[in-house]
Short mmCIF file of C-alpha atoms (C1' of nucleotides) in Angstrom, two decimals:
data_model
loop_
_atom_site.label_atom_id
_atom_site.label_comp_id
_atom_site.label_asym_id
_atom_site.label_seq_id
_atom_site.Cartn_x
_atom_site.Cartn_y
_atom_site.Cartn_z
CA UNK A 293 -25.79 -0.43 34.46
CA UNK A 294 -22.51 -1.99 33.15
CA UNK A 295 -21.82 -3.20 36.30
CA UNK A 296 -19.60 -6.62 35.92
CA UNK A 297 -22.06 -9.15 36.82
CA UNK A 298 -19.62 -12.20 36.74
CA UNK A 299 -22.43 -14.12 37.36
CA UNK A 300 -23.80 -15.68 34.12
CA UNK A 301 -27.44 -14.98 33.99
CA UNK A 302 -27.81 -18.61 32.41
CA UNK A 303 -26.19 -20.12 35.96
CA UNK A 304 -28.73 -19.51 37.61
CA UNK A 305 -31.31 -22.56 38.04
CA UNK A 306 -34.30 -22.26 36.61
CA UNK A 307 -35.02 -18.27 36.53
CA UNK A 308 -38.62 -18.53 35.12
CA UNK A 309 -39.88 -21.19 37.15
CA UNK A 310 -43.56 -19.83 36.83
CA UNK A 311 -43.79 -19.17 33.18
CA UNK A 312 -41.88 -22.75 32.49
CA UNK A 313 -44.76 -24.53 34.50
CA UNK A 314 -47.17 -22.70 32.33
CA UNK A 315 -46.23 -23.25 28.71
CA UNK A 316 -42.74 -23.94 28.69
CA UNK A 317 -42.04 -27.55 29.67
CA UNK A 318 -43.67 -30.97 31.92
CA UNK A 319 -46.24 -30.59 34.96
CA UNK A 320 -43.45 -30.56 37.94
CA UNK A 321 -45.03 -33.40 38.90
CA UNK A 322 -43.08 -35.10 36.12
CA UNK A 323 -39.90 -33.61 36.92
CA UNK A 324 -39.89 -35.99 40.32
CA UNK A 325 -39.68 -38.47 37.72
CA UNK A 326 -36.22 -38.31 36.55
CA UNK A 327 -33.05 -37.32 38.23
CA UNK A 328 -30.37 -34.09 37.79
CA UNK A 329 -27.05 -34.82 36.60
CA UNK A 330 -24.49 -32.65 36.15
CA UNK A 331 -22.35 -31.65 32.34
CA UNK A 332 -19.29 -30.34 31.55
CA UNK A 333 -18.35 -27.98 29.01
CA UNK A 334 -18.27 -30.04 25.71
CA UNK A 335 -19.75 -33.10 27.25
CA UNK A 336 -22.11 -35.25 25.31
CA UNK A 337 -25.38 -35.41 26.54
CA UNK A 338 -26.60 -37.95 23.67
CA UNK A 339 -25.76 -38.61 20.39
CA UNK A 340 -27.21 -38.52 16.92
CA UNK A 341 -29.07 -41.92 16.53
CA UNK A 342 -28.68 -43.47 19.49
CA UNK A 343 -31.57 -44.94 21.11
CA UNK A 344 -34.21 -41.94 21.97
CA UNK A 345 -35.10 -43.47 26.00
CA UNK A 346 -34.53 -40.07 28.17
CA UNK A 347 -35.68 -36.97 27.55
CA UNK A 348 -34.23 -33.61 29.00
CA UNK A 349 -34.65 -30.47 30.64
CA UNK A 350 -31.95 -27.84 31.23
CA UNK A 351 -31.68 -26.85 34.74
CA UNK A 352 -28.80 -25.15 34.67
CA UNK A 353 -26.38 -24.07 32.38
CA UNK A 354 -26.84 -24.44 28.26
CA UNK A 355 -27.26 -27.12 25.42
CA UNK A 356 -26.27 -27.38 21.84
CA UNK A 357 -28.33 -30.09 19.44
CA UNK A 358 -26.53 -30.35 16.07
CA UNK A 359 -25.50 -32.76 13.30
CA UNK A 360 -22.33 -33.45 11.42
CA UNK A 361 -22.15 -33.58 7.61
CA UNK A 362 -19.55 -36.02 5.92
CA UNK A 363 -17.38 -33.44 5.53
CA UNK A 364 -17.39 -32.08 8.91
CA UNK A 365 -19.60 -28.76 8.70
CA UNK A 366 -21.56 -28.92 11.58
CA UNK A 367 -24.90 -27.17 11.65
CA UNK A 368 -26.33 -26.71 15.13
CA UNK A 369 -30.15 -27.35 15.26
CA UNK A 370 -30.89 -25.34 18.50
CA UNK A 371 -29.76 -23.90 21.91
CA UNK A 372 -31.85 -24.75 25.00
CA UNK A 373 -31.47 -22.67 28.24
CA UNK A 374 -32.68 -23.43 31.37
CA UNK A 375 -36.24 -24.61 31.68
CA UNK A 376 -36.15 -26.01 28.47
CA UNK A 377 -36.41 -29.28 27.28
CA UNK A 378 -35.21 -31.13 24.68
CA UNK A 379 -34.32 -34.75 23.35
CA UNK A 380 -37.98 -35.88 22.92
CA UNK A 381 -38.54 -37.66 19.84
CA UNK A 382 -41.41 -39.53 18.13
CA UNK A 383 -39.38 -42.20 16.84
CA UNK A 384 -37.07 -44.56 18.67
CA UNK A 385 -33.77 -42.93 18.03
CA UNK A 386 -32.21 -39.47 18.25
CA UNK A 387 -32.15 -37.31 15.20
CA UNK A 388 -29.50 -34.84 16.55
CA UNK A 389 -26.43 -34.88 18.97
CA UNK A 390 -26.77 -32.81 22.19
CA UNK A 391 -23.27 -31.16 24.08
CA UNK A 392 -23.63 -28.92 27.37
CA UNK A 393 -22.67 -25.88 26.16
CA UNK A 394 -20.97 -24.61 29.61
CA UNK A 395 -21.20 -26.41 32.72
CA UNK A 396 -24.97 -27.47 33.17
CA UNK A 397 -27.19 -29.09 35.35
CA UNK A 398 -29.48 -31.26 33.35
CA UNK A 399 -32.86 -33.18 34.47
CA UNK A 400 -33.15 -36.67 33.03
CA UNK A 401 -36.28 -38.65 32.97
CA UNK A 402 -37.56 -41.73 31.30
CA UNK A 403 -39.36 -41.35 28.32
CA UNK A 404 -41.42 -45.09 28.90
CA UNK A 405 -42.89 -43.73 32.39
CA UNK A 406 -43.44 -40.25 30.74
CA UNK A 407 -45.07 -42.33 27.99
CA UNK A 408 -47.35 -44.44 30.81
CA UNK A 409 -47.86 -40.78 32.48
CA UNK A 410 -48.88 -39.65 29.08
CA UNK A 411 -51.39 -42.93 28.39
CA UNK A 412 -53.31 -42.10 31.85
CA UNK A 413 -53.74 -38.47 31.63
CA UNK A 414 -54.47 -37.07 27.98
CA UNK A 415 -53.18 -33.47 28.97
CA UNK A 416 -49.96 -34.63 29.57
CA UNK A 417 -49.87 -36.59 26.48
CA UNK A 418 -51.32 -32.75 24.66
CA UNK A 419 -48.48 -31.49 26.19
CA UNK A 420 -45.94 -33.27 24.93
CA UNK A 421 -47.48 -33.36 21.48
CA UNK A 422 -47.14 -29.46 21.97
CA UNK A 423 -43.53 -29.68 23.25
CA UNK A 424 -42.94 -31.32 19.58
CA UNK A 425 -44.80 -28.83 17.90
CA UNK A 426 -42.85 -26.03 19.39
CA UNK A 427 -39.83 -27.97 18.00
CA UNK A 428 -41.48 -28.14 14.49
CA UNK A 429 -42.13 -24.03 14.90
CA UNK A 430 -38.23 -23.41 16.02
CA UNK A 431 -37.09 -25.19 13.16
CA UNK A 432 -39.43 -23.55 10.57
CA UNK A 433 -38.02 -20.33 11.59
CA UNK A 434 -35.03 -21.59 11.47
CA UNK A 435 -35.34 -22.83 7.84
CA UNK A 436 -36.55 -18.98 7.25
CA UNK A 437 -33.36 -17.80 9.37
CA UNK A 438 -30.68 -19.15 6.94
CA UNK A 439 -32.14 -17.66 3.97
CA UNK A 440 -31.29 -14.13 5.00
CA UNK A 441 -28.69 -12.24 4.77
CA UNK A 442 -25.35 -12.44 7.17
CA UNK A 443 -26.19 -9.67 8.67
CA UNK A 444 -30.26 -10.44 9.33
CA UNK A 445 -29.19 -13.73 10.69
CA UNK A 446 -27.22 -12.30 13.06
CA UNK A 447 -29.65 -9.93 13.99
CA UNK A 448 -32.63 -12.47 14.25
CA UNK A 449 -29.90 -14.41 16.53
CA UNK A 450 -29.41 -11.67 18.93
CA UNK A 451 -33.60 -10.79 19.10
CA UNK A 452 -34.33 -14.30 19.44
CA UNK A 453 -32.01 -14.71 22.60
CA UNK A 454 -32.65 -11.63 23.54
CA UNK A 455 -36.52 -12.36 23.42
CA UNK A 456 -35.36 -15.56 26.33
CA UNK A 457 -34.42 -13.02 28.71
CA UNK A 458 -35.27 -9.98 29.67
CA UNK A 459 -34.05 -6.47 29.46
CA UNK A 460 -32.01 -5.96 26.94
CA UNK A 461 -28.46 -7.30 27.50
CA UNK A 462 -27.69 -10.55 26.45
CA UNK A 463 -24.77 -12.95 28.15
CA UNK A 464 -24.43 -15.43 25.21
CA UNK A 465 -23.38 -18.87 26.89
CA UNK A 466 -21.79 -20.39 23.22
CA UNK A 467 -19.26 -19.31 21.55
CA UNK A 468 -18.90 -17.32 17.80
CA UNK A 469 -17.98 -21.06 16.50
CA UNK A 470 -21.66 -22.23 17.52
CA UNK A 471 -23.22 -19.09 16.79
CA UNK A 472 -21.57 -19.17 12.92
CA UNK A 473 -22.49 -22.99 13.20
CA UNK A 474 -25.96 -22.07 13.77
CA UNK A 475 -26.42 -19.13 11.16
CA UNK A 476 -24.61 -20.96 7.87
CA UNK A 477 -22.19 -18.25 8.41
CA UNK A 478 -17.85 -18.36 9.22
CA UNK A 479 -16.68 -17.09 12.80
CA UNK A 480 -15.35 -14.39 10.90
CA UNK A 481 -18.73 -13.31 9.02
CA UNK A 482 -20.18 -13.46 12.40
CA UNK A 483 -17.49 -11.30 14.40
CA UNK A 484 -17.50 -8.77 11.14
CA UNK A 485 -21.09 -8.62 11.63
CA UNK A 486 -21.22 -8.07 15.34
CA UNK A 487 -18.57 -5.16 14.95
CA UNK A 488 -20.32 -3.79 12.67
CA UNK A 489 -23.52 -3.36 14.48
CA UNK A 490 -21.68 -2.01 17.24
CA UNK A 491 -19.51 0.72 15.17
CA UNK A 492 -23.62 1.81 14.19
CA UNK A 493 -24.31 1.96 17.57
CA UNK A 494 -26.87 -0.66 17.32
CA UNK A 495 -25.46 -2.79 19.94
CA UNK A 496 -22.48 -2.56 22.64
CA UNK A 497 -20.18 -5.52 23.20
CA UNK A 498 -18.97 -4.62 26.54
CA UNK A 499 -17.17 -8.27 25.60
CA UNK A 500 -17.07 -10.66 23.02
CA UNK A 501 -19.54 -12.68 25.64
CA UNK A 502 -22.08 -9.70 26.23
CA UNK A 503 -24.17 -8.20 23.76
CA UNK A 504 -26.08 -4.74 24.62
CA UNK A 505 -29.20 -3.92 22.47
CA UNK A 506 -28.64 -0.22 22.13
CA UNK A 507 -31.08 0.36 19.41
CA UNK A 508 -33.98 -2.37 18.94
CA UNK A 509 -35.64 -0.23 16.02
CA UNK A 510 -32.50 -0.11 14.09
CA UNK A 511 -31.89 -4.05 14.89
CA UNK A 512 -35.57 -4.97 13.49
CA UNK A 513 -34.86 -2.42 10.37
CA UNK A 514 -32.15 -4.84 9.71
CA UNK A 515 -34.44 -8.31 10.14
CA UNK A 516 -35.49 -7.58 6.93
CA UNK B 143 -38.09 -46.42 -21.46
CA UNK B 144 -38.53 -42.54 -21.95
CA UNK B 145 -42.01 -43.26 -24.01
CA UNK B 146 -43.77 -39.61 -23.23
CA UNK B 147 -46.18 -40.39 -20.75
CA UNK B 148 -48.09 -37.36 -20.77
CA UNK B 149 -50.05 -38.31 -17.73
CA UNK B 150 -48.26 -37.21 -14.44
CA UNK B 151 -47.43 -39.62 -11.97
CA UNK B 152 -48.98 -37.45 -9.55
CA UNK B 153 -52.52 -37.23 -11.01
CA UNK B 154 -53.18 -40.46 -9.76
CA UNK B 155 -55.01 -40.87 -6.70
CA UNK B 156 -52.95 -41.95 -3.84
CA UNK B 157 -51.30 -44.66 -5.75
CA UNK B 158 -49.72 -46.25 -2.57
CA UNK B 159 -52.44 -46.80 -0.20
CA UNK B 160 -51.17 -49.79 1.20
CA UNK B 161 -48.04 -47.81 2.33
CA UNK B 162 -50.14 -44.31 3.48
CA UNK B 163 -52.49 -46.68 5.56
CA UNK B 164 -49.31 -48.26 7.11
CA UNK B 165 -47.34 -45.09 8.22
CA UNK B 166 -47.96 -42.32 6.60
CA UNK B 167 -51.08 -41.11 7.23
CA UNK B 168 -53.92 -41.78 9.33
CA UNK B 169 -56.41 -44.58 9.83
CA UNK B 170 -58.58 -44.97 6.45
CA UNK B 171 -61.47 -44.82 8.56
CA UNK B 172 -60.47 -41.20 9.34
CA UNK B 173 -60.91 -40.03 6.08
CA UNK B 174 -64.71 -40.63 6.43
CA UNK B 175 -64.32 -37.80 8.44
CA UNK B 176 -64.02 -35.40 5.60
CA UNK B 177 -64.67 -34.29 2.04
CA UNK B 178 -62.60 -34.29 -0.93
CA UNK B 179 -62.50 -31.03 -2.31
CA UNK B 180 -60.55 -29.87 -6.07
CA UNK B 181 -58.14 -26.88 -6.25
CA UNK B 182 -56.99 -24.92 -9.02
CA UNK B 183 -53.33 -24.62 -9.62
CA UNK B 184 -51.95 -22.26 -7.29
CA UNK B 185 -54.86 -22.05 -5.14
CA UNK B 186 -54.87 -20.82 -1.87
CA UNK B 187 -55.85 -23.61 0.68
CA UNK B 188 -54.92 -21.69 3.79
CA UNK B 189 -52.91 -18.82 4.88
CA UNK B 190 -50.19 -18.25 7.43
CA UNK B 191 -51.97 -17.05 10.59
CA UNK B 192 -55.18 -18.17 9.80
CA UNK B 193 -57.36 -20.69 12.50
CA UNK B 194 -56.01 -24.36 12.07
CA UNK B 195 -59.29 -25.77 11.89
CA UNK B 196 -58.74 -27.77 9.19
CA UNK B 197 -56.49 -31.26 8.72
CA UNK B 198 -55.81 -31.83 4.74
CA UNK B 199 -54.58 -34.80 2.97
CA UNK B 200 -53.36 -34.70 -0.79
CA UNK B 201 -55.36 -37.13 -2.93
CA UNK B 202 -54.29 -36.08 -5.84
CA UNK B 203 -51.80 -33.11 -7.51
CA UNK B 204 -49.44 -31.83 -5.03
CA UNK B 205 -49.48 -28.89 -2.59
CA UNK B 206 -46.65 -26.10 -1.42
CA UNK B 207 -46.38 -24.75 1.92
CA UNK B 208 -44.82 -21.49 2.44
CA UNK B 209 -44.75 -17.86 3.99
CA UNK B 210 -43.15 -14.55 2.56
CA UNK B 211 -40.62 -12.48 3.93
CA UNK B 212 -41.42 -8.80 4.30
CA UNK B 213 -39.59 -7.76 1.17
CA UNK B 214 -41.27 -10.12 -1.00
CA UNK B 215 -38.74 -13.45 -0.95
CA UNK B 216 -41.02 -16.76 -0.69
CA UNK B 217 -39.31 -19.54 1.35
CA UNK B 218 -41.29 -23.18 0.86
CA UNK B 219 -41.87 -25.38 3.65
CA UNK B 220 -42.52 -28.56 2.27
CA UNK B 221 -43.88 -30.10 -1.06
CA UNK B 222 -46.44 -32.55 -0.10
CA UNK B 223 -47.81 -35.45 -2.71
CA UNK B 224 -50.40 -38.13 -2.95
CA UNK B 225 -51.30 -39.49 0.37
CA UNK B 226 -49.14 -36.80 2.59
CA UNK B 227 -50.99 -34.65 5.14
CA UNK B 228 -50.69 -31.07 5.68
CA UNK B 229 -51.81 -28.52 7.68
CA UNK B 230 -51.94 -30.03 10.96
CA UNK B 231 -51.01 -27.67 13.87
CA UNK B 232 -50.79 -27.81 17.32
CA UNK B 233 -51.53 -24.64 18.07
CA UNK B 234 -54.30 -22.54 16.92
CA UNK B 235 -53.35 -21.12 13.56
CA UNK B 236 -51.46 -22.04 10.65
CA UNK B 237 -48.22 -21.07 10.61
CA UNK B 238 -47.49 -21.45 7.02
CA UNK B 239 -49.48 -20.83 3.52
CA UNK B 240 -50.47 -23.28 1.63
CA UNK B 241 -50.95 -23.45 -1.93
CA UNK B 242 -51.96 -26.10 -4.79
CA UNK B 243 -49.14 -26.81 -7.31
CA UNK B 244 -50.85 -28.30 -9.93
CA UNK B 245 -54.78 -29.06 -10.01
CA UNK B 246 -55.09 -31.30 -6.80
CA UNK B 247 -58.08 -33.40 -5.24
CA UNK B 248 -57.57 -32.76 -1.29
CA UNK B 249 -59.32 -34.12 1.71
CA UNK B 250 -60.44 -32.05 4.32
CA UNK B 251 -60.98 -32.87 7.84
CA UNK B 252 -62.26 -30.95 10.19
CA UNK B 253 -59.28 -31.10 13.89
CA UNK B 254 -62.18 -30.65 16.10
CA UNK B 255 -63.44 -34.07 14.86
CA UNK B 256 -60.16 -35.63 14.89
CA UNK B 257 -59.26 -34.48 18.09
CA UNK B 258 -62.27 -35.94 19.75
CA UNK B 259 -61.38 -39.12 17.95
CA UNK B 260 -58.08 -39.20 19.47
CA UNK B 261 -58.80 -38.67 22.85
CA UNK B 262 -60.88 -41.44 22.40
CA UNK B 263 -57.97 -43.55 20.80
CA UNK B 264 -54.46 -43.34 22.06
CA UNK B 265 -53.15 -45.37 18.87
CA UNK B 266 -55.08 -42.02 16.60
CA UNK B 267 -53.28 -39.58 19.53
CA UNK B 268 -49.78 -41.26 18.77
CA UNK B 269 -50.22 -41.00 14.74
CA UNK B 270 -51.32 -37.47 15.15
CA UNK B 271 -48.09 -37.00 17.44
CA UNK B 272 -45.93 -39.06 14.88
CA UNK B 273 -47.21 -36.78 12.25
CA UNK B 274 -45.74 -33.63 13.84
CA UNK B 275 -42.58 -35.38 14.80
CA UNK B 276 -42.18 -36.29 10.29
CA UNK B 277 -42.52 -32.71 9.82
CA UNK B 278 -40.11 -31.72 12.40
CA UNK B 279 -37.44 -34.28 10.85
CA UNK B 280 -38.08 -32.75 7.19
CA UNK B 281 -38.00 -29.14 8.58
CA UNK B 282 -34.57 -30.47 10.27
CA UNK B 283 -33.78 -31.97 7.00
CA UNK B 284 -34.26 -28.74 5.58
CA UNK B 285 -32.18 -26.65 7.46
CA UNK B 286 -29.25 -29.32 6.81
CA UNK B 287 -29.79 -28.49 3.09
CA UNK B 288 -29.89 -24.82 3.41
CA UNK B 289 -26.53 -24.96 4.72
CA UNK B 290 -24.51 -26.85 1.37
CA UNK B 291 -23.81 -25.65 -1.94
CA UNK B 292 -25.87 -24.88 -5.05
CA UNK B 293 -24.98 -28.50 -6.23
CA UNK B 294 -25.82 -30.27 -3.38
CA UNK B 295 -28.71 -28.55 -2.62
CA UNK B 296 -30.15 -28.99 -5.85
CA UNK B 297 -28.93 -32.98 -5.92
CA UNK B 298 -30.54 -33.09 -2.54
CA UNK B 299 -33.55 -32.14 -3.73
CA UNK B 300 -33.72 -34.88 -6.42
CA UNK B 301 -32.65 -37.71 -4.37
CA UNK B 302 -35.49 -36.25 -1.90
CA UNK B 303 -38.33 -36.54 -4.72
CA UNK B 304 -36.43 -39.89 -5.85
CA UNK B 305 -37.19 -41.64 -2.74
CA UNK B 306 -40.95 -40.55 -2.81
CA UNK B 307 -41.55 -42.32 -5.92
CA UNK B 308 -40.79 -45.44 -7.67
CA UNK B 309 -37.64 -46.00 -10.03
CA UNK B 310 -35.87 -43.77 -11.34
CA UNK B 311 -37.63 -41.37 -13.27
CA UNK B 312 -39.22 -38.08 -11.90
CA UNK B 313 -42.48 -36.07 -13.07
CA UNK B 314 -41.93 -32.76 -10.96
CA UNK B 315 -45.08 -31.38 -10.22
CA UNK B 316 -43.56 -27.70 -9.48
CA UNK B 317 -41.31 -24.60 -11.57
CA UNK B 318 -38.16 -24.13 -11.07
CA UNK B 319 -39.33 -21.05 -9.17
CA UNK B 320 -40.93 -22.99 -6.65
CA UNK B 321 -37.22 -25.37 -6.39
CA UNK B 322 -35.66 -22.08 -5.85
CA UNK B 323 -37.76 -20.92 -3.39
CA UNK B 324 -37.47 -24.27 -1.88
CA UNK B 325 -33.55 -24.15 -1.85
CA UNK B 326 -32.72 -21.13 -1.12
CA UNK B 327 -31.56 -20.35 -4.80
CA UNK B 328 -32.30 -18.45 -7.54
CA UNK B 329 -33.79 -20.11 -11.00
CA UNK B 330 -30.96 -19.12 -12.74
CA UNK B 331 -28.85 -21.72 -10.27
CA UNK B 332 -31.24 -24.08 -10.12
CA UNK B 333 -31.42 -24.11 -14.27
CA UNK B 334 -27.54 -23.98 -14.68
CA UNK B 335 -27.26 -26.72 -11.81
CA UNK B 336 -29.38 -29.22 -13.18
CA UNK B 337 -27.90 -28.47 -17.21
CA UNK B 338 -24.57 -29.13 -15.19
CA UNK B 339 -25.84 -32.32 -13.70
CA UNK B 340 -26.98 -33.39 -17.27
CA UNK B 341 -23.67 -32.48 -19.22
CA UNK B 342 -22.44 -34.66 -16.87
CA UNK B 343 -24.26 -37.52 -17.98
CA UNK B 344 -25.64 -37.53 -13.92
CA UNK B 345 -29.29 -37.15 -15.05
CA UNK B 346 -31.09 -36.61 -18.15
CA UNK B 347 -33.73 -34.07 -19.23
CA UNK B 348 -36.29 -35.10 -21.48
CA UNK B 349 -38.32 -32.20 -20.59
CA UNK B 350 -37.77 -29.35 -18.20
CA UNK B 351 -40.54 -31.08 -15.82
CA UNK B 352 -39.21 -34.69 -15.92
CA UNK B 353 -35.61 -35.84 -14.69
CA UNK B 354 -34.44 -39.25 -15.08
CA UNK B 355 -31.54 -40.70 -12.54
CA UNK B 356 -29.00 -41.54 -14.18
CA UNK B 357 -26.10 -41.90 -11.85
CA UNK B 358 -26.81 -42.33 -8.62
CA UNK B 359 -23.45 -43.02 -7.32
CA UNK B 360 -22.30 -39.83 -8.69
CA UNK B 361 -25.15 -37.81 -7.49
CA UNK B 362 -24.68 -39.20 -3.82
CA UNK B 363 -20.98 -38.27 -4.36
CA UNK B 364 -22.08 -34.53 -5.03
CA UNK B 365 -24.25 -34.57 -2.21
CA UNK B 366 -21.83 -33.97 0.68
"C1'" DC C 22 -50.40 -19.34 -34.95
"C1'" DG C 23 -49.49 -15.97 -31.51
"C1'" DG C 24 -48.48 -14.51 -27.14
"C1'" DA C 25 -47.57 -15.14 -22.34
"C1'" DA C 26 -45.33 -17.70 -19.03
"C1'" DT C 27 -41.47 -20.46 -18.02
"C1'" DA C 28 -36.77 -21.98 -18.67
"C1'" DT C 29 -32.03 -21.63 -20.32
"C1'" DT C 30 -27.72 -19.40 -21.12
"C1'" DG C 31 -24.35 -15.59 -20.84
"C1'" DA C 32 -21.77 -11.57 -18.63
"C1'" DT C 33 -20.88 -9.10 -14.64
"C1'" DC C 34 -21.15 -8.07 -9.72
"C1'" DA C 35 -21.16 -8.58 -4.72
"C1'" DA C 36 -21.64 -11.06 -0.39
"C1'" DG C 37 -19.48 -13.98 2.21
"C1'" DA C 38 -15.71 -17.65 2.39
"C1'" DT C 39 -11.03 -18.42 2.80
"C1'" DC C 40 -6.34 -17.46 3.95
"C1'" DA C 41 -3.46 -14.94 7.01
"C1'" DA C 42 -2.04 -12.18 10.85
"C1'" DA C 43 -2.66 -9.80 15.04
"C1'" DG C 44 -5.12 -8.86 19.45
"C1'" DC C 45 -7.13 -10.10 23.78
"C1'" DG C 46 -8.04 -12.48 28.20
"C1'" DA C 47 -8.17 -16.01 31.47
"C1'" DG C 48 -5.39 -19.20 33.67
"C1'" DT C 49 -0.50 -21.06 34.92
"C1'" DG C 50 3.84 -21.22 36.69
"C1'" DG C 51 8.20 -18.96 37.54
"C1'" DC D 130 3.26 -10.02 40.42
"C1'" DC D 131 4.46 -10.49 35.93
"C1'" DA D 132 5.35 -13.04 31.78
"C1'" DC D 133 3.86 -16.77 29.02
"C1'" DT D 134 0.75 -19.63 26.74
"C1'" DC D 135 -3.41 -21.36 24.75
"C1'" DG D 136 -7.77 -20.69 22.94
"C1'" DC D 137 -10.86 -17.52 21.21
"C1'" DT D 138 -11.88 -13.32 18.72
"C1'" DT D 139 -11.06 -9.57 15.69
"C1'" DT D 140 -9.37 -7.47 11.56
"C1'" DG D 141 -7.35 -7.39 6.88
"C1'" DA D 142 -6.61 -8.99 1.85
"C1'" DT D 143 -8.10 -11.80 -1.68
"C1'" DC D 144 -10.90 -15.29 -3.97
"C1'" DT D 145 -15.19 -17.94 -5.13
"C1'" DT D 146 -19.87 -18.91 -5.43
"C1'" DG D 147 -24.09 -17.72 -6.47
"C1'" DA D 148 -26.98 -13.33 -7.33
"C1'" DT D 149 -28.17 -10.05 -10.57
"C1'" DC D 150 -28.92 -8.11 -15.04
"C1'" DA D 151 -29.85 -9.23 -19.74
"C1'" DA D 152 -30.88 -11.73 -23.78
"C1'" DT D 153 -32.76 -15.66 -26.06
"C1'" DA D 154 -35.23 -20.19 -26.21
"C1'" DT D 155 -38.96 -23.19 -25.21
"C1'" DT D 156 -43.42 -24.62 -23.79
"C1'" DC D 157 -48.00 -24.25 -22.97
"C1'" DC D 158 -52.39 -22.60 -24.24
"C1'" DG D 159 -55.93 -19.85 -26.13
#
DNA sequence: CGGAATATTGATCAAGATCAAAGCGAGTGG
DNA sequence: CCACTCGCTTTGATCTTGATCAATATTCCG
């Protein structure tokens, strides 16, 4: 059950391919539109304000959107896994910075021909209207997220990417300084909270990578 | 210059058309569409979960979105004013509540009409599109502001209902309850922030509704 | 004028940040 | 193969910010 699987489960391409047809992302048709290209670890996919003329869609690998205050907190918007897309925007410019998270493979397409795709066909133009509303809905909860405690945020964290896979053991691709940068919490608040869940027996952390949920009804006690 | 002018700046009805017609909002012609119906302070409009049948426009007043954590703490979405429109989904239901602040004049529009309208007319397809992607960029917004300090936060929020109106004075429509529930704070921050902010000679309080601007550079210095 | 709702101010407390020091683990080179 | 290093994570001690508890003060209405 423990077995090592050095294998990330976020390596492979494009697990869900089914489901991500259905509700998740573009008709595949699109995706013959744009071109992969592959990320490495830290690399800038786009940043915040630049011109908004691609839009994405993780094959493989992981992606971190976030901002920079003055100061240099960073807040991290979002994660996207594979299947996912992100990088669309209404408006001409992007609003957030995007970094491959680990090595990724990352599909690229145009956002004028999606737009002419979108002018001929109106379902393609519902879906990406969709696509944005699912953005809207992520960062709504998101808003909700960070006024909870440490130790419900990092609960809702762990059901949330627990909810993207399935069963319940979770490889986390990022790191505690992008988790803590996407709760409003310190690395430290966030490791605390994670060995504390564990010494409960809520979760196992067969590494600092690997998070077992041991104990879902104890986890959702704490979502408050 | 602070004469008591005992009629809110919100009561009027959409006192920037010129502007709404332009970007915020949708086509006037839209707005045939629908009825203008009065709420009672602290109304219920609609509820989280309930069918999104409904578009809504403020004409006059002001409206609160929000939705309730299971022990009883209220987040709030957005504020929306004069002109702004609420409620539009792109799924099925709502996904907040919404609420009037003060007695408010809205317009209501049924989506099914609108809808049909827009896949008649890609320009009314894009607005509806553009709509979603302003409320994504506030709820972004948002979670950027639920990450900084009392001060900030609470600066933030004035420079935010600063820029929706002219000069330098605001009329806030809403408690300090509803700030707090906005920020992430409790009243008795939000009250000790803003008495702060005015021993500093940053803003001035006439009354506990209105705040007048009175440094901006220093605000925009406390705001991170 | 009276009373309820709302807002301010004060005193204390606690959650999480900060500062500091180990611990661990993957990769590197001797 | 082992020791070393670098980056990441964990754990500990203390401090700070904002929450909580409590007592007025003010405003808004009937």
């Amino acid at each position: 059950m423990l077995t090592p699987n050095t294998q990330s489960q976020w390596a492979q391409e494009v697990p869900r391919a089914g489901r991500i047809a259905a509700g998740n992302g573009l008709p595949e048709s699109i995706e013959l539109m744009g071109a992969t290209l592959p990320h490495g670890r830290n690399e800038e996919i786009f940043g915040e304000n630049e011109p908004a003329d691609y839009v994405y869609k993780v094959i493989s690998g992981g992606v971190r959107t976030y901002t920079v205050l003055a100061d240099g907190r960073r807040q991290i918007g979002s994660f996207y896994l594979p299947g996912d897309v992100f990088g669309l925007e209404t408006g001409d410019t992007h609003t957030l910075s995007a970094e491959a998270i680990t090595e990724s493979k990352i599909l690229v397409i145009k956002r004028s021909a999606l737009m002419k795709f979108a002018q001929r066909d109106n379902a393609v133009a519902q879906r990406l209207w969709e696509l944005t509303g699912r953005e809207l809905h992520r960062a709504q909860s998101h808003v909700v997220l960070l006024i909870k405690s440490a130790k419900e945020r990092v609960v809702a964290f762990l059901l949330e990417m627990a909810a993207r896979c399935t069963g319940d053991q979770i490889d986390l691709p990022m790191s505690r300084q992008d988790i803590a940068d996407y709760l409003g919490l310190t690395i430290e608040t966030v490791s605390r909270t994670l060995s504390e869940l564990e010494s409960t027996a809520a979760i196992a952390l067969p590494s600092s990578r690997r998070v077992v949920l041991q104990n879902r009804t104890a986890l959702n006690r704490s979502n408050a």
